[in-house]
Coordinates of C-alpha atoms in Angstrom, one line a residue:
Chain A
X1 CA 21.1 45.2 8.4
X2 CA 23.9 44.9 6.1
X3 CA 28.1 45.0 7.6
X4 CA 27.7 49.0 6.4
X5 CA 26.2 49.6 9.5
X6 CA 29.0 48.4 11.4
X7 CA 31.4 50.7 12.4
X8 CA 33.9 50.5 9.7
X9 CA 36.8 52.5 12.1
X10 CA 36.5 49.0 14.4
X11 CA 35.4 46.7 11.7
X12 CA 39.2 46.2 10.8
X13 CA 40.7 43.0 12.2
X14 CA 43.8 44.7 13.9
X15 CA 41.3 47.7 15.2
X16 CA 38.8 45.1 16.3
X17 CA 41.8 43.2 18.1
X18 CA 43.0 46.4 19.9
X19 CA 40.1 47.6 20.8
X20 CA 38.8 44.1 22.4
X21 CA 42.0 43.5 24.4
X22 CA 41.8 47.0 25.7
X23 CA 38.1 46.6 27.2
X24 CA 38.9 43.0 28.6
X25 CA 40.2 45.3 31.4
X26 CA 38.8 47.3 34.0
X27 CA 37.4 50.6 33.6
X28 CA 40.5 53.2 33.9
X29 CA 43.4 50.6 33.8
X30 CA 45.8 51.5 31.0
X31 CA 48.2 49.4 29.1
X32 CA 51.4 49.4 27.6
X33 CA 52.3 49.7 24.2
X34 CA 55.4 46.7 24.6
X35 CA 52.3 44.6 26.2
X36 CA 49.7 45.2 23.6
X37 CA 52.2 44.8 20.9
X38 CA 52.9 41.2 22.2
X39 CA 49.3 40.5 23.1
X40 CA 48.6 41.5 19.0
X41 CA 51.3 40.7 17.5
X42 CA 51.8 43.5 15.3
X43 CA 55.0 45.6 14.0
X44 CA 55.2 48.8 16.0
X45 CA 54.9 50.9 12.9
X46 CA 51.7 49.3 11.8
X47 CA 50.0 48.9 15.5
X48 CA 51.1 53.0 15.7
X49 CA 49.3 53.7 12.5
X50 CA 45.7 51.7 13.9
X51 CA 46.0 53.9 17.3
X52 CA 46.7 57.3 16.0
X53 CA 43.0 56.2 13.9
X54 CA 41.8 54.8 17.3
X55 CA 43.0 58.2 19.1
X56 CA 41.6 60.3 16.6
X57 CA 38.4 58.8 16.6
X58 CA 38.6 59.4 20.7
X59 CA 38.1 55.7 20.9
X60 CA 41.6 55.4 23.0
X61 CA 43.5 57.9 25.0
X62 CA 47.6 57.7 24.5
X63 CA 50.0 58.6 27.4
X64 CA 54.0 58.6 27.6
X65 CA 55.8 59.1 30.7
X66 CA 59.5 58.7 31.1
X67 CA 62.5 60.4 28.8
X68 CA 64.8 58.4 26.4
X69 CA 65.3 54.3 26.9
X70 CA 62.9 54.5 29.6
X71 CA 59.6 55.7 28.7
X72 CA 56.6 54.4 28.8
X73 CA 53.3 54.7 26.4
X74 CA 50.4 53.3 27.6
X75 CA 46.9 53.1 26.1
X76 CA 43.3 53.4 27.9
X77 CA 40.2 52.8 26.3
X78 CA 38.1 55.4 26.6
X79 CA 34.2 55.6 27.8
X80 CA 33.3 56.3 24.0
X81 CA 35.6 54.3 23.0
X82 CA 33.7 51.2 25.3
X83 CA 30.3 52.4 24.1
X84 CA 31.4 52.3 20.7
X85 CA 32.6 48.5 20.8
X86 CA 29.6 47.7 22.5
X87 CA 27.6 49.4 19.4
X88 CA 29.6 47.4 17.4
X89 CA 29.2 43.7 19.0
X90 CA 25.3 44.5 19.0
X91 CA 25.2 45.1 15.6
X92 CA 27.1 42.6 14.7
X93 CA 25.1 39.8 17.0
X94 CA 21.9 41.6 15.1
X95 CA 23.4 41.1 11.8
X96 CA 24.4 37.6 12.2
X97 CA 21.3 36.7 13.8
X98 CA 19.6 38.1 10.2
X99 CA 22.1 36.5 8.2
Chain B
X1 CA 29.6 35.8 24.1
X2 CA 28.6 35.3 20.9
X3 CA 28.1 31.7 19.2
X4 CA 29.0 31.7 15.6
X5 CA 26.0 30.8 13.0
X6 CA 28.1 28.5 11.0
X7 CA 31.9 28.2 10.7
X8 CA 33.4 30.2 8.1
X9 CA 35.6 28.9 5.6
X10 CA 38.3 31.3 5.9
X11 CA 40.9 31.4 8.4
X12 CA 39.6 32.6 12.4
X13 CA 42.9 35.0 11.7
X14 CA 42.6 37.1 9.0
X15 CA 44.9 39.3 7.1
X16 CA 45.4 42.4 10.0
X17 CA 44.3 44.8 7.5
X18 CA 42.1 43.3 5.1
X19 CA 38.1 42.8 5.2
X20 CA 36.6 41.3 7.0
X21 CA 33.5 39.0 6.7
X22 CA 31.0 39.6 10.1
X23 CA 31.5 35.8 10.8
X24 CA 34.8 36.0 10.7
X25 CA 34.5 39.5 13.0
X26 CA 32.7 37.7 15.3
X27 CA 35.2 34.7 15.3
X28 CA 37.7 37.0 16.3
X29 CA 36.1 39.3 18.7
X30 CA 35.4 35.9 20.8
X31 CA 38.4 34.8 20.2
X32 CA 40.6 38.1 21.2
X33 CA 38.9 38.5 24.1
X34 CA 39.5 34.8 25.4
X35 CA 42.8 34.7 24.9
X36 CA 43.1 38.7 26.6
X37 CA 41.3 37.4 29.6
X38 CA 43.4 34.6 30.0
X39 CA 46.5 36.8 29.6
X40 CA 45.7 38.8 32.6
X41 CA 43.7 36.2 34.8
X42 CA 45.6 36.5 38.2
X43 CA 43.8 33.4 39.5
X44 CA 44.3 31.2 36.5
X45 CA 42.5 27.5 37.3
X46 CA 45.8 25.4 37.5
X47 CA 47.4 28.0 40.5
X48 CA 44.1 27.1 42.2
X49 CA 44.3 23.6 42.0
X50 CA 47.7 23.6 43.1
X51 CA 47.0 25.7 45.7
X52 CA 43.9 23.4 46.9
X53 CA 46.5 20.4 46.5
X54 CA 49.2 22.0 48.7
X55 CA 47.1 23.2 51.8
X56 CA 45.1 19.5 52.0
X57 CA 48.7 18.1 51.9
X58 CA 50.3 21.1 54.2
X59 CA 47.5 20.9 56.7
X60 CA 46.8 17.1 56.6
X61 CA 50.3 16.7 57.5
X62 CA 49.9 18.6 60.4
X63 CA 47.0 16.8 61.6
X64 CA 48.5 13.5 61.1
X65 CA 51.5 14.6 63.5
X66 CA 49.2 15.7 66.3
X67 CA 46.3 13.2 65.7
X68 CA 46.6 11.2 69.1
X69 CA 48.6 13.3 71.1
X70 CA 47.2 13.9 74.7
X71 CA 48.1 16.4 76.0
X72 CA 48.2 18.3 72.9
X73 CA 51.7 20.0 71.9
X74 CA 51.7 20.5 68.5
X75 CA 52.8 20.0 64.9
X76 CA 56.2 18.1 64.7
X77 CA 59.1 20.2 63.3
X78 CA 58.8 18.3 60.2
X79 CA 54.8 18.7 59.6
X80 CA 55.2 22.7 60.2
X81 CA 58.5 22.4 57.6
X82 CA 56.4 20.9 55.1
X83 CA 53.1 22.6 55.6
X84 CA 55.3 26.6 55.8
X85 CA 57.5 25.2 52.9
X86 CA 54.1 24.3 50.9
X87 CA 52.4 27.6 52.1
X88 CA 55.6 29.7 50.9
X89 CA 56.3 28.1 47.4
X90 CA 52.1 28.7 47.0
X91 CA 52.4 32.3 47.6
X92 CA 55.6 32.8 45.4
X93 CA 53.8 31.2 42.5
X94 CA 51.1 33.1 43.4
X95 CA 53.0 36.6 43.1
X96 CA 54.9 35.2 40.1
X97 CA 51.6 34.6 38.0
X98 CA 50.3 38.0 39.8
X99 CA 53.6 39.8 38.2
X100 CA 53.3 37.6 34.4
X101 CA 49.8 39.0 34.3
X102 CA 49.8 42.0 35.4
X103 CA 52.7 43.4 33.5
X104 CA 52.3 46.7 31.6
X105 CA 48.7 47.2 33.2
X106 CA 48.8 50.2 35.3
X107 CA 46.0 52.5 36.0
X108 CA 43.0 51.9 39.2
X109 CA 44.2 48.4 39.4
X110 CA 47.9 48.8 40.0
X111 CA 46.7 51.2 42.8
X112 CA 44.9 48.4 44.2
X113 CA 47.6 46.1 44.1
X114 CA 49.7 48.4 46.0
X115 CA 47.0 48.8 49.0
X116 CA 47.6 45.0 49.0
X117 CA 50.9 44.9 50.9
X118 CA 48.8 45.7 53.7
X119 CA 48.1 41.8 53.6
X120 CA 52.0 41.6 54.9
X121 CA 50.4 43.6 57.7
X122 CA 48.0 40.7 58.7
X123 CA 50.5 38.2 58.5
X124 CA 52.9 40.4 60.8
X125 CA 49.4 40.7 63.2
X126 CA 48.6 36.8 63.2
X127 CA 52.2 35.5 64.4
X128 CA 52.5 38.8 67.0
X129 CA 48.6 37.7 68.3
X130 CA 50.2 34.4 68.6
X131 CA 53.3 35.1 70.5
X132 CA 50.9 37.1 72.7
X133 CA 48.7 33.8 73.5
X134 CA 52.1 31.8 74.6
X135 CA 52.5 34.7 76.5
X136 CA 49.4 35.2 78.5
X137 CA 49.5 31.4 78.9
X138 CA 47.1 30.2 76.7
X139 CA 47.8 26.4 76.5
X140 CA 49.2 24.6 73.6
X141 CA 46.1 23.6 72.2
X142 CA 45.4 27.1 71.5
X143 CA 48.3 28.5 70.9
X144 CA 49.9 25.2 68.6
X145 CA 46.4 24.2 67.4
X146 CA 43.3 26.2 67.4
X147 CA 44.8 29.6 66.8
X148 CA 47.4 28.6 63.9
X149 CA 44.5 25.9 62.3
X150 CA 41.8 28.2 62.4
X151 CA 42.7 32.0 63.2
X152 CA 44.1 32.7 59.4
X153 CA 40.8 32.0 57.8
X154 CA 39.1 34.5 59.9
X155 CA 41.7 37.1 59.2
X156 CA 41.1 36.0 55.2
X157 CA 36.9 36.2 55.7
X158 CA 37.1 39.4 56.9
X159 CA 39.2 40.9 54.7
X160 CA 37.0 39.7 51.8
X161 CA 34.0 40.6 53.3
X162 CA 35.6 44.2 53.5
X163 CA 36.7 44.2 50.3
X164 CA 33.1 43.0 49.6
X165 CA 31.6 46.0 51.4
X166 CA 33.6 48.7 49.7
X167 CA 33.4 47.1 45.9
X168 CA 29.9 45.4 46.5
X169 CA 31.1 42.5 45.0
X170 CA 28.9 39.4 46.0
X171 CA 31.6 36.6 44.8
X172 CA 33.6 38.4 47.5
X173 CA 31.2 38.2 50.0
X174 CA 30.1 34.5 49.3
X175 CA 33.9 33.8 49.9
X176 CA 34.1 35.6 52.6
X177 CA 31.0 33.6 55.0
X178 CA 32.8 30.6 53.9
X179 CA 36.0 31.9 55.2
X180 CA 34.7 32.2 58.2
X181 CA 32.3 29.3 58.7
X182 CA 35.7 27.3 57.8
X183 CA 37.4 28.9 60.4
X184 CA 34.5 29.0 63.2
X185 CA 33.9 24.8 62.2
X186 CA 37.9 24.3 62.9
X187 CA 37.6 25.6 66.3
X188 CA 34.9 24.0 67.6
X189 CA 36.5 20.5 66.0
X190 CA 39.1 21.2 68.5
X191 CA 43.0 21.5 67.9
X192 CA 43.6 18.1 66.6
X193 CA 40.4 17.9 64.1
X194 CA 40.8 21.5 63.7
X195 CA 44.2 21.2 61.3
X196 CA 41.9 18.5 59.2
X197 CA 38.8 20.7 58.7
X198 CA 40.6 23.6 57.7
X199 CA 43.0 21.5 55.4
X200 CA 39.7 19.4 53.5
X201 CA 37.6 22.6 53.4
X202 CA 40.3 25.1 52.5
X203 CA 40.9 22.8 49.5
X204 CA 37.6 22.6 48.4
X205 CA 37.3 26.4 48.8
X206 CA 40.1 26.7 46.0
X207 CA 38.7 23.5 43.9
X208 CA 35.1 25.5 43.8
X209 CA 37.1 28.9 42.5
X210 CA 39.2 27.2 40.1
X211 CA 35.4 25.6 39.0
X212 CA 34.2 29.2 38.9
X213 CA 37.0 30.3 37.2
X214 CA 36.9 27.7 34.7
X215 CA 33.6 28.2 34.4
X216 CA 34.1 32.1 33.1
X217 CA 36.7 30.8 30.5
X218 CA 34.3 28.8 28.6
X219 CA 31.7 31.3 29.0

């Protein structure tokens, strides 16, 4: 197995770090964008550029509620989007193991 | 999760756009996801040992102001000061670490949280029950010691066992029985012994889930 085979959408460190804070929580709970940018530690502009890939890819779902000063944009992880880090850790425990 | 072969030579945090070498990938999946978990934890290991720490001193000062008293009466103003005091600064660290982690989660979980002012809803029940007691006469070793010693950890073991029941969650469950066995062991101890029992075992209940939860860190 060669890192080829990993998924190369995830197998960017700011993508891998999204993507692994969002499944730390439960199925269907959501977060916000002001939490996961401090959790990362990204710009805005650069973490909005690594979900809109995310979201295209249907790895994440996007939501904004509120108007003006006061809304809110939260991401979820979605079921592929689970499934598809999963994919990825198991490939990348097989590939380590082969290395 | 996953134990690294051999420790790479670059740095665990690598440029956030650049390559990435699998070892390092795997460095920082482990790592992310520690530090994520630890970000929302709601029962973090140090509000546990403080917790265990306050109800041994809360309730062992209770039981050192009854401990010979015949006919029983009670806690002293001062041991139910202290041990109310200890009980209230718990639960607002509690809520305060609750709010920390919690903040910008919403979803299935925030839902759940709301359901959980219905624990206000218990409390309100245990002191009415109480005042009911004094009222049909019950004598002060029930109503001062038995009941107040032992009565909330049967309220708590049942409310985890439900919880238990409608998540089929077995850590829940586990907690639960002890709940109760803790509270069941008070009463028979009597209203003196009862405040000690419930103090020494409600501490070690905590010490063994901060354990647990320590535990689950490392893993």
């Amino acid at each position: 197995m060669s890192t080829q085979e990993l998924d190369a959408l995830i197998h960017v460190p700011a993508r891998l770090r999204i993507m692994a804070t969002l499944a730390t929580l439960p199925d269907g709970d959501a977060l916000s964008f002001t939490r996961l940018q401090g959790l990362i530690g990204l710009t805005p502009g650069n973490l909005i550029t690594h979900l809109r890939k995310l979201e295209d890819a249907t790895y994440i779902d996007t939501a904004k509620s509120g108007n003006g000063s006061a809304s809110l944009t939260t991401i979820v992880l979605t079921r592929q989007g689970r499934k598809a880090l999963d994919v990825y850790t198991a490939a990348l425990r097989d590939l380590l193991g082969g290395l | 999760m996953m134990s690294q072969e051999r420790e790479s030579s670059k740095s665990t945090t690598p440029d956030v756009d650049g390559e990435l070498d699998p070892h390092e990938a795997a460095a920082l999946l482990q790592q992310t996801r520690l530090r994520a978990q630890r970000q929302f934890d709601v029962w973090p290991p140090y509000l546990l040992f403080i917790g265990a720490a306050i109800f041994l001193f809360a309730f062992g000062a209770a039981w050192w102001s009854v401990r010979g008293q015949s006919p029983y009466v009670g806690p002293s103003g001062w041991a139910l000061a202290d041990m109310y005091g200890g009980i209230v600064a718990w639960i607002v660290a509690v809520v305060s670490v609750v709010q920390r982690a919690t903040r910008g989660v919403s979803g299935r979980s925030a839902k759940r949280r709301a359901y959980r002012a219905g624990y206000l809803a218990i409390i309100i029940a245990y002191s009415v029950f109480q005042g009911a007691l004094y009222h049909a006469g019950a004598s002060h070793a029930i109503v001062y010691g038995i009941y107040p010693a032992c009565a909330p950890w049967l309220f708590a073991g049942a409310t985890f066992l439900t919880y238990a029941a409608i998540r089929e969650e077995g850590r829940a469950f586990v907690l639960g029985i002890v709940l109760l066995a803790v509270g069941i062991g008070g009463a028979f101890a009597g209203p003196i012994a009862a405040w000690l029992v419930s103090g020494i075992s409600l501490c070690a209940v905590l010490l063994g889930f901060a354990a647990v939860q320590a535990a689950r860190r490392r893993a």
